mmCIF file of C-alpha atoms in Angstrom:
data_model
loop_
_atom_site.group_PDB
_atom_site.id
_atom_site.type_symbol
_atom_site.label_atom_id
_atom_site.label_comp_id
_atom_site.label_asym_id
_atom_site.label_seq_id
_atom_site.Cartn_x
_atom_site.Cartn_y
_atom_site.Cartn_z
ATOM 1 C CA UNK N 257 9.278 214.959 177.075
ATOM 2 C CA UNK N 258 8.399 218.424 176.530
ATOM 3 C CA UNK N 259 11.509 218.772 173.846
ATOM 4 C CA UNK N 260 10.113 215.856 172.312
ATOM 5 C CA UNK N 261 6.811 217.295 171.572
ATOM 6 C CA UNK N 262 8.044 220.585 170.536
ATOM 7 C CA UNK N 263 10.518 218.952 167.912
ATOM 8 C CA UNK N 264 7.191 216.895 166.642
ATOM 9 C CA UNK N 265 5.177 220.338 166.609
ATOM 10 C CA UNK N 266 7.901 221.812 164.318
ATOM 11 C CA UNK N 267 8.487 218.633 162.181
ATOM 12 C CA UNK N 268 4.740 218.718 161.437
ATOM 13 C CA UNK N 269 4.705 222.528 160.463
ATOM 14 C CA UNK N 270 7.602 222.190 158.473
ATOM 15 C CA UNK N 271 5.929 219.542 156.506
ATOM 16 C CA UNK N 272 2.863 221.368 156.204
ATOM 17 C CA UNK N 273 4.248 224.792 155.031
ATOM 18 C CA UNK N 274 6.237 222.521 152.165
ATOM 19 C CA UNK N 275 3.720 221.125 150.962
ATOM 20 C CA UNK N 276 1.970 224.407 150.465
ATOM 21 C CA UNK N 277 5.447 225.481 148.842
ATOM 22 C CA UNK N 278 4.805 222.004 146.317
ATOM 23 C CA UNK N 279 1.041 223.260 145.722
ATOM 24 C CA UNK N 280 2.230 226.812 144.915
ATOM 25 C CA UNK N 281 5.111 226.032 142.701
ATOM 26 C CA UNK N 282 2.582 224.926 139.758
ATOM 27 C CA UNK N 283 0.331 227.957 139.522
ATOM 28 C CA UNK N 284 3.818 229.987 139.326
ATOM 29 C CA UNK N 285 4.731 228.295 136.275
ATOM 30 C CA UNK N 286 1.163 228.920 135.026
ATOM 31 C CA UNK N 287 1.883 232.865 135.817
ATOM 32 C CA UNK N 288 5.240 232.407 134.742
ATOM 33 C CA UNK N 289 4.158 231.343 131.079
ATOM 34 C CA UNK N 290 1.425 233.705 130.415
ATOM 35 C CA UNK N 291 3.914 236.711 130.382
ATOM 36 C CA UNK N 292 5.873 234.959 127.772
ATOM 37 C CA UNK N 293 3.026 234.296 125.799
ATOM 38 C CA UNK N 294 1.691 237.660 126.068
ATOM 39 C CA UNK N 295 5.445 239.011 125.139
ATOM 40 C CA UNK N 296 5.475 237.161 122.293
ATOM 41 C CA UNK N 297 2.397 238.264 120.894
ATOM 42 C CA UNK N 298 2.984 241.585 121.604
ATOM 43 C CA UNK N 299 6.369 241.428 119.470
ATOM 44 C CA UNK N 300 4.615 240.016 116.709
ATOM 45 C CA UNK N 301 2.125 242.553 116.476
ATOM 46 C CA UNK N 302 4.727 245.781 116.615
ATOM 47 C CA UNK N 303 6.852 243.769 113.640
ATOM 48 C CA UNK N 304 3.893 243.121 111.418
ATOM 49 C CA UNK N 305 2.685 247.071 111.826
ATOM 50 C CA UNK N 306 6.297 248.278 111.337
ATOM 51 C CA UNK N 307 6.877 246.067 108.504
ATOM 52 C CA UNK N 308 3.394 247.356 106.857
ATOM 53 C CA UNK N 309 4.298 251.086 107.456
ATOM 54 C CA UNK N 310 7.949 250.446 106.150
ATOM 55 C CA UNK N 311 6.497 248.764 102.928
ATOM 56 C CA UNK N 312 3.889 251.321 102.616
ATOM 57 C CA UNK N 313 7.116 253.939 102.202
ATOM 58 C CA UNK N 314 9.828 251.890 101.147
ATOM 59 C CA UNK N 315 8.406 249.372 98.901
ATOM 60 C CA UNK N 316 11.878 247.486 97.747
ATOM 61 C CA UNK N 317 12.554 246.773 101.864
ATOM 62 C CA UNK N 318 11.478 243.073 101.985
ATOM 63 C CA UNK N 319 8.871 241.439 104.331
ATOM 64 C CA UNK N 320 9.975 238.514 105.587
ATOM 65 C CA UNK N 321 6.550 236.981 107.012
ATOM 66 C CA UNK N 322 5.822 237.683 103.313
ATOM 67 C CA UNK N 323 8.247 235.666 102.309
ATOM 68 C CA UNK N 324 7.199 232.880 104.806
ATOM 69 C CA UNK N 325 3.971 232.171 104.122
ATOM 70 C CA UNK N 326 5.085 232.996 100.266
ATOM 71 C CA UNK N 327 7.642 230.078 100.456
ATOM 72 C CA UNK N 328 4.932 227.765 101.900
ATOM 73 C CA UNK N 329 2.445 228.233 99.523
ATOM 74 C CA UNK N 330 5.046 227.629 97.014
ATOM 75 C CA UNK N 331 5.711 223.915 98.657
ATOM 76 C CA UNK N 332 2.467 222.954 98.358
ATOM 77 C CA UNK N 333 1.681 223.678 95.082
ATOM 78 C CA UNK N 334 1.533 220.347 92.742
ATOM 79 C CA UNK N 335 2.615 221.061 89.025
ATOM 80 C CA UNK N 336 0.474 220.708 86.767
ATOM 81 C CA UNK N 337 1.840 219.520 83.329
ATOM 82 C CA UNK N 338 0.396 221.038 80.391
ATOM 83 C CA UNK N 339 -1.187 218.447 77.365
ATOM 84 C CA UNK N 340 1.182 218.814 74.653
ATOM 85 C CA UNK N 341 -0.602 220.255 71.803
ATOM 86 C CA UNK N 342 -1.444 217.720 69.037
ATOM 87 C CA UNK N 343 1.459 218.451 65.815
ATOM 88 C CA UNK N 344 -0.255 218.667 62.576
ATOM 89 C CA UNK N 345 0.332 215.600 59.920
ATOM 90 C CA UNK N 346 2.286 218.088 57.657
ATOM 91 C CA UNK N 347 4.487 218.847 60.907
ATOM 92 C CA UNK N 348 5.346 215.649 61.765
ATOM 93 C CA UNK N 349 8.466 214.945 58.408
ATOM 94 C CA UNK N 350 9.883 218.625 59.463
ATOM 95 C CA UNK N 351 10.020 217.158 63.449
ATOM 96 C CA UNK N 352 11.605 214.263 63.218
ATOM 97 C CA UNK N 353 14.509 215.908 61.040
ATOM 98 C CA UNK N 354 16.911 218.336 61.648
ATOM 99 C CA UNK N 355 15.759 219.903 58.697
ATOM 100 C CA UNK N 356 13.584 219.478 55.517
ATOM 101 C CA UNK N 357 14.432 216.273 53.411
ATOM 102 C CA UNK N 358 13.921 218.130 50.446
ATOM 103 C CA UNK N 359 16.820 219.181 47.973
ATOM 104 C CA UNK N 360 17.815 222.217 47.503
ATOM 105 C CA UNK N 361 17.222 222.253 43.847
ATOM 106 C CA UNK N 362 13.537 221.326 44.458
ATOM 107 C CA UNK N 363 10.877 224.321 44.260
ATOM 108 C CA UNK N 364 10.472 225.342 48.210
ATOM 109 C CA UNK N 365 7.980 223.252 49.846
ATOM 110 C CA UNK N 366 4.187 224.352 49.629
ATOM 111 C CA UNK N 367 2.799 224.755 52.826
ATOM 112 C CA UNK N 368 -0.702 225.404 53.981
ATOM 113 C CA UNK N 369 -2.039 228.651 53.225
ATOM 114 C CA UNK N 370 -3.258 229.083 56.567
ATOM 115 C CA UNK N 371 0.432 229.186 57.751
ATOM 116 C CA UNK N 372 2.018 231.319 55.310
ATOM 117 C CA UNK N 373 -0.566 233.887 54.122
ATOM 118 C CA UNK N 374 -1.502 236.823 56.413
ATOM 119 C CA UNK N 375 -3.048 238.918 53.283
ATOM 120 C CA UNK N 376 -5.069 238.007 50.864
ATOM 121 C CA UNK N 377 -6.908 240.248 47.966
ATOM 122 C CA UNK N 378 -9.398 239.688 45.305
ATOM 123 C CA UNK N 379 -8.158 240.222 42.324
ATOM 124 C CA UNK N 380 -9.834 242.506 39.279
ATOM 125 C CA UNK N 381 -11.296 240.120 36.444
ATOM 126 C CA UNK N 382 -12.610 242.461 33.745
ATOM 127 C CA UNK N 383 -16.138 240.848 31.797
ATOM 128 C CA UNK N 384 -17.676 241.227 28.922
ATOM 129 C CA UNK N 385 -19.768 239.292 26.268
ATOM 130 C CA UNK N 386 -19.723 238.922 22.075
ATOM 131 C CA UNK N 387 -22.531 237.308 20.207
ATOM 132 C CA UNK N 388 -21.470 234.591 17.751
ATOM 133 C CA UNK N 389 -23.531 232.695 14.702
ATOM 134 C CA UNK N 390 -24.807 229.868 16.231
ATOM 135 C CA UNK N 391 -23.796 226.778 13.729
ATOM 136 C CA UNK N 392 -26.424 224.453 12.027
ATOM 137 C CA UNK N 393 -29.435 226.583 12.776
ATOM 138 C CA UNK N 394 -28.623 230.034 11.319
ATOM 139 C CA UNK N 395 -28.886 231.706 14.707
ATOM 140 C CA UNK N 396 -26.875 233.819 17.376
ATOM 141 C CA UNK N 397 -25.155 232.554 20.841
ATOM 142 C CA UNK N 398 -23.778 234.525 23.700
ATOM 143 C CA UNK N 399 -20.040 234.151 24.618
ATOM 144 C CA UNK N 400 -18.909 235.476 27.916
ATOM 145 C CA UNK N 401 -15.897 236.566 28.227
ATOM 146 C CA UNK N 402 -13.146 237.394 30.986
ATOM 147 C CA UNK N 403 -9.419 238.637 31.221
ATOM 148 C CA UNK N 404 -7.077 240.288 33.713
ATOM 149 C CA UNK N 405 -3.511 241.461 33.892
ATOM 150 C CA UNK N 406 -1.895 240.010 37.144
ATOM 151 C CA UNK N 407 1.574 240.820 38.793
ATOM 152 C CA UNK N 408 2.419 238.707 41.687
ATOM 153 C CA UNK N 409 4.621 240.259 44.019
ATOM 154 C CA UNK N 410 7.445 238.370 45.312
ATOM 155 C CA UNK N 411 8.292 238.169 48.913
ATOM 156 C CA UNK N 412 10.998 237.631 50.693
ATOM 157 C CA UNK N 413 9.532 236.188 53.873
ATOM 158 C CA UNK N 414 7.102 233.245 53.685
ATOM 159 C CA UNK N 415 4.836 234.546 56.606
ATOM 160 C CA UNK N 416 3.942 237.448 55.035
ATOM 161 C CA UNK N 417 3.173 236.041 51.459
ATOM 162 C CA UNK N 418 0.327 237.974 49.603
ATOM 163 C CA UNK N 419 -2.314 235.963 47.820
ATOM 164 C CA UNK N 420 -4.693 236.674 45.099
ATOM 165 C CA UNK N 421 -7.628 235.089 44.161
ATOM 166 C CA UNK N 422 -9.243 235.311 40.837
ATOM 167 C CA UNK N 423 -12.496 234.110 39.544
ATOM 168 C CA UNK N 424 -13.820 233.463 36.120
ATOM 169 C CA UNK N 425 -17.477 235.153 35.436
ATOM 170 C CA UNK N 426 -20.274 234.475 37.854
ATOM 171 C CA UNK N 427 -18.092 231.753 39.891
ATOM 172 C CA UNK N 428 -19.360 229.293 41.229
ATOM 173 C CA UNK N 429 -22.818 229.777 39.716
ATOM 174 C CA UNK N 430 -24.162 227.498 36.654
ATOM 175 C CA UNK N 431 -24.201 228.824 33.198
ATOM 176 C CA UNK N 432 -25.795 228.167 30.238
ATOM 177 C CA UNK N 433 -23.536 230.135 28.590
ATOM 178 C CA UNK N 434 -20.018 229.270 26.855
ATOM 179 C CA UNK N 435 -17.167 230.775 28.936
ATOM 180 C CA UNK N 436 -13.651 231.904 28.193
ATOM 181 C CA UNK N 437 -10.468 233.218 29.557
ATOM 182 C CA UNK N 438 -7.337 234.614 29.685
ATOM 183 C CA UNK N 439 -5.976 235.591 32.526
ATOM 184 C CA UNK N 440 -1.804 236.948 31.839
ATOM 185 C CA UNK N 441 0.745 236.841 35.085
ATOM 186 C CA UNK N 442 4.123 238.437 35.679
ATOM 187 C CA UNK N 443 5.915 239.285 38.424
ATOM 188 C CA UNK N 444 7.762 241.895 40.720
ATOM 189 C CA UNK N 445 11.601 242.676 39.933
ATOM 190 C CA UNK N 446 12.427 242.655 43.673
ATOM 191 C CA UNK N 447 14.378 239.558 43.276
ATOM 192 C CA UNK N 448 16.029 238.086 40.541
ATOM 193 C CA UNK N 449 14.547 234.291 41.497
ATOM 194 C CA UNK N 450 11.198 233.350 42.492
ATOM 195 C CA UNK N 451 8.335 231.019 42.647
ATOM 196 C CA UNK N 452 5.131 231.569 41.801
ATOM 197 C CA UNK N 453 2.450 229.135 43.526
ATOM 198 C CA UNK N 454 -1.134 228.416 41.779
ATOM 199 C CA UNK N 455 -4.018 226.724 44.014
ATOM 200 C CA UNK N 456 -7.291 226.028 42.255
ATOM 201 C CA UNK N 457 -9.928 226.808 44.729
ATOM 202 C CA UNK N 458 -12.947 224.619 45.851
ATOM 203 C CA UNK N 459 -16.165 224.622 43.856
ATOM 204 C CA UNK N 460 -14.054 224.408 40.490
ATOM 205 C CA UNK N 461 -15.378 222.416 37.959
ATOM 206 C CA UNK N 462 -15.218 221.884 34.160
ATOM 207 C CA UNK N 463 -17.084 220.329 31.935
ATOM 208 C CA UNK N 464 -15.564 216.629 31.785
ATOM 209 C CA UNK N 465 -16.881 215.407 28.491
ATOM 210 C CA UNK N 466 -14.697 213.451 25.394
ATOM 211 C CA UNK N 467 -11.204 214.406 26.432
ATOM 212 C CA UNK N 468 -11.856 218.431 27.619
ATOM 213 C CA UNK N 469 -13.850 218.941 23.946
ATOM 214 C CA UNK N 470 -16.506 220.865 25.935
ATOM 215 C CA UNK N 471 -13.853 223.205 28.057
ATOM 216 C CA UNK N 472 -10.553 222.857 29.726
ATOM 217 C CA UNK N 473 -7.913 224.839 31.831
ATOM 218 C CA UNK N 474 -4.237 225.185 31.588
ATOM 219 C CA UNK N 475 -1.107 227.205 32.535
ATOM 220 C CA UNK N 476 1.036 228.106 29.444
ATOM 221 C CA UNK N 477 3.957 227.900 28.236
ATOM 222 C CA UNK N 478 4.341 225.120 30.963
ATOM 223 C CA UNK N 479 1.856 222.628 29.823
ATOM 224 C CA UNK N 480 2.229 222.868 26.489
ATOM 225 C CA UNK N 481 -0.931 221.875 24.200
ATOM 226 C CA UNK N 482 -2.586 219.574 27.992
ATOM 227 C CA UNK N 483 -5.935 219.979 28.522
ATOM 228 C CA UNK N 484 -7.380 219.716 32.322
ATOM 229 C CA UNK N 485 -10.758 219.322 32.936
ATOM 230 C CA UNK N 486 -13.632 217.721 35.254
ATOM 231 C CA UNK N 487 -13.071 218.685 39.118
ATOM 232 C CA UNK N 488 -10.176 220.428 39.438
ATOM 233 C CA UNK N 489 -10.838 221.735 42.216
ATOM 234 C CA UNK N 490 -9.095 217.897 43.207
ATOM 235 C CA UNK N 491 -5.511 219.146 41.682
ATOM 236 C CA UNK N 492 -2.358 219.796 43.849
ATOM 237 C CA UNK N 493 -0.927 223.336 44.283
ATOM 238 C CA UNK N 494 1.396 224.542 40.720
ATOM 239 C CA UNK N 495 4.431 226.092 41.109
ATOM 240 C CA UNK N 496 6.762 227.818 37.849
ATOM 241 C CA UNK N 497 9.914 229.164 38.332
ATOM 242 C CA UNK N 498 10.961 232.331 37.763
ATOM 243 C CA UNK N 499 14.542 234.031 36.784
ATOM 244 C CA UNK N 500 14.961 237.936 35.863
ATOM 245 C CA UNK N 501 10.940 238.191 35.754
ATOM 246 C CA UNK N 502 11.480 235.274 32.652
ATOM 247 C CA UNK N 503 8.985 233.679 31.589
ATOM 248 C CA UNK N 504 6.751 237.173 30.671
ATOM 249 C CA UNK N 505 4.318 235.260 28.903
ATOM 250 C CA UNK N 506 2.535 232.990 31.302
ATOM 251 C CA UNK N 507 -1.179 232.872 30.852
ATOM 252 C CA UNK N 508 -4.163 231.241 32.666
ATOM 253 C CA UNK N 509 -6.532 229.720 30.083
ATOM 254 C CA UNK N 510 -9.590 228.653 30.677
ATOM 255 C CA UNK N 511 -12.707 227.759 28.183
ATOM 256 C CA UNK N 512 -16.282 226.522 29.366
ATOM 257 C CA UNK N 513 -18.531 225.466 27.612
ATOM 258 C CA UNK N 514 -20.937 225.594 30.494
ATOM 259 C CA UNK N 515 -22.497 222.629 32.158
ATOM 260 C CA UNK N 516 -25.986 224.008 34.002
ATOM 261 C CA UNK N 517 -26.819 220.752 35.998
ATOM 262 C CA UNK N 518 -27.468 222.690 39.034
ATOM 263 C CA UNK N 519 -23.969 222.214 40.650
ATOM 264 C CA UNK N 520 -21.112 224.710 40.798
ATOM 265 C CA UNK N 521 -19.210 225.234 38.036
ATOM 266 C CA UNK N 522 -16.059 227.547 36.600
ATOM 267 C CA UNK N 523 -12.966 228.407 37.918
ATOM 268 C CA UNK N 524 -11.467 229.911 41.284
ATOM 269 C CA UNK N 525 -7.923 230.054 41.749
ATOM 270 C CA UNK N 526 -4.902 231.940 44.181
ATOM 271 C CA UNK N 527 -1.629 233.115 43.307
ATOM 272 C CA UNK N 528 1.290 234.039 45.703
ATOM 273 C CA UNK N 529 4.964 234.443 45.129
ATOM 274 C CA UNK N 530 8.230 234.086 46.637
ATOM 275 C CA UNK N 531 11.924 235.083 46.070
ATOM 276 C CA UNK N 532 14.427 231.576 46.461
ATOM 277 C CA UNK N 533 17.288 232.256 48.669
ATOM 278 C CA UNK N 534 20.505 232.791 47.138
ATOM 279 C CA UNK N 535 21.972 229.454 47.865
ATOM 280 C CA UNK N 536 18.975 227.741 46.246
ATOM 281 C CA UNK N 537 20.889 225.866 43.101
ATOM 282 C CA UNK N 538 17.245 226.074 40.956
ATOM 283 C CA UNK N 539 17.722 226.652 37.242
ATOM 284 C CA UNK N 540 15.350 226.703 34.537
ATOM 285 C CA UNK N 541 16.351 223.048 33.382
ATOM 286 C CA UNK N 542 15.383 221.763 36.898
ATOM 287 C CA UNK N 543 12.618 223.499 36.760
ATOM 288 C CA UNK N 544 11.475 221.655 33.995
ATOM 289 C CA UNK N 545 12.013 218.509 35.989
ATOM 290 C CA UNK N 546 9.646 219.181 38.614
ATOM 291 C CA UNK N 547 6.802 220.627 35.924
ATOM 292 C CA UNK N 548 7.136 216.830 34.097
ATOM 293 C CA UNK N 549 6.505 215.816 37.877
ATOM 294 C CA UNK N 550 3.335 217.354 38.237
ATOM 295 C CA UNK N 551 1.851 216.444 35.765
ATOM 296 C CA UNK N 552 2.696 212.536 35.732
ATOM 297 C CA UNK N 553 1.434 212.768 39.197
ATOM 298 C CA UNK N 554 -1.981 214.313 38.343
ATOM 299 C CA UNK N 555 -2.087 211.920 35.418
ATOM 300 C CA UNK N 556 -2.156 208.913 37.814
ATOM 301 C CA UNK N 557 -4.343 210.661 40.017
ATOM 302 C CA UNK N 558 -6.793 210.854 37.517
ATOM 303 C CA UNK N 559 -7.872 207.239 37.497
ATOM 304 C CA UNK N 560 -9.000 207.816 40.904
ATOM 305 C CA UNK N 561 -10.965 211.140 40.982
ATOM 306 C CA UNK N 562 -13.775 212.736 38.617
ATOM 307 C CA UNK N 563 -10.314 214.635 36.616
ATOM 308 C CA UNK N 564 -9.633 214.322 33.047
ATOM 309 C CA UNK N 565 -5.992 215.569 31.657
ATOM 310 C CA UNK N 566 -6.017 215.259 27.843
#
């Protein structure tokens, strides 16, 4: 009897002393895991301050926490597409090509100035004033008067094209006083071919009265005996060719007989040349061609716009 109770005693303290065993084994895990943690931070710590002090020395050693957080940031980025930039309407026929449509015996295409001019001058007009008898009542009128020499130089790159612009006498003012002009244009001999390119500016206006009797412009020898009046400030750009600085005897002519209605009046205009690349098959002849062109084209623009050619 008493080995029975003894062997009851000791089952019940056995029991007892593992559960306290089961109780304790949690809270060493606990202990057990904050070490680890603390370890790890600890390792952390001394690599980040190394890294910085190597970096600080040896700047081409890289930093691969840098590289991390650089690798994350790059993951979450979204791309953001950039709107296409609207093409200008004279773009759009040189896009959709492989190249210009336009022959190569054709006068180079004329672009916007804003493209293909990076310098641009004011040229010298020289003025000056006669008195003529006035017919019918015995009197005296004042003629202005205005010339200049102009050489156009040619260039052999079109974004660096140099352009003059030349006005007549008191442009764009009104007179009350006739007007007229001569304006005579050659060219550099850096290039055996070229192209010179005439715009008439805005504000130009003649007097559109009876087929140009009261003032007109043209470009000689190309247009012959053609008169151009009313607002030419309407006409396309003119191109001549040029071969071995021939023709030497173009001149800008201009006569006014001024209109004095309050609105601008005279003439403005821009010159700029260009040499023709050496496989360009242009020839005086073909030339010719493209100057008949011009001026059908301005004939049938005509009916349309306030423009007179005579």
């Amino acid at each position: 009897m008493a080995d029975t109770c003894s062997l009851h005693s000791a089952s019940i303290a056995s029991k007892s002393h593992l559960q306290r065993l089961l109780q304790l084994k949690p809270r060493r895990r606990r202990r057990m895991r904050r070490p680890l943690l603390v370890w790890l931070l600890t390792l952390f710590a001394v690599v980040s301050f190394t890294s910085a002090g190597i970096m600080q020395h040896v700047p081409r050693i890289p930093n691969l926490f840098t590289y991390f957080f650089q690798g994350l940031r790059e993951a979450n980025k979204t791309e953001t597409k950039q709107p296409a930039s609207p093409v200008p309407p004279f773009l759009l026929g040189l896009q959709e090509g492989s190249q210009s449509e336009i022959e190569s015996t054709t006068l180079p295409p004329i672009l916007p100035s804003v493209l293909n001019s990076y310098y641009n001058m004011e040229g010298e007009t020289i003025s000056s004033s006669i008195t003529l008898p006035s017919s019918g009542n015995g009197g005296q009128r004042r003629v202005d008067l205005c010339e200049g020499d102009i050489v156009v130089p040619l260039s052999n790159d079109r974004n660096t094209l140099i352009e003059q612009t030349y006005k007549s006498t008191k442009f764009p003012y009104e007179r009350s006083n006739p007007l007229v002009c001569t304006w005579n244009v050659k060219v550099t001999d850096n290039c055996r071919r070229g192209v010179v390119t005439m715009r008439i500016n805005k504000r130009s206006r003649l007097a559109d009265v009876d087929g140009c009797t009261k003032g007109y412009y043209r470009v000689s020898p190309f247009m012959k005996e053609t008169k151009i009046c009313g607002r030419i400030e309407t006409l396309p750009p003119f191109q001549w060719y040029v071969e071995d600085q021939q023709p030497d005897d173009v001149s800008i002519v201009l006569k006014h007989a001024g209109l004095n209605d309050g609105y601008w009046e005279g003439l403005s205009f821009t010159l700029s040349g260009e040499c023709l690349p050496n496989d360009s098959n242009m020839t005086s002849s073909q030339a010719l061609k493209t100057y008949n062109s011009w001026m059908q084209k301005i004939f049938k623009e005509s009916e349309n716009v306030d423009l007179t050619v005579a």
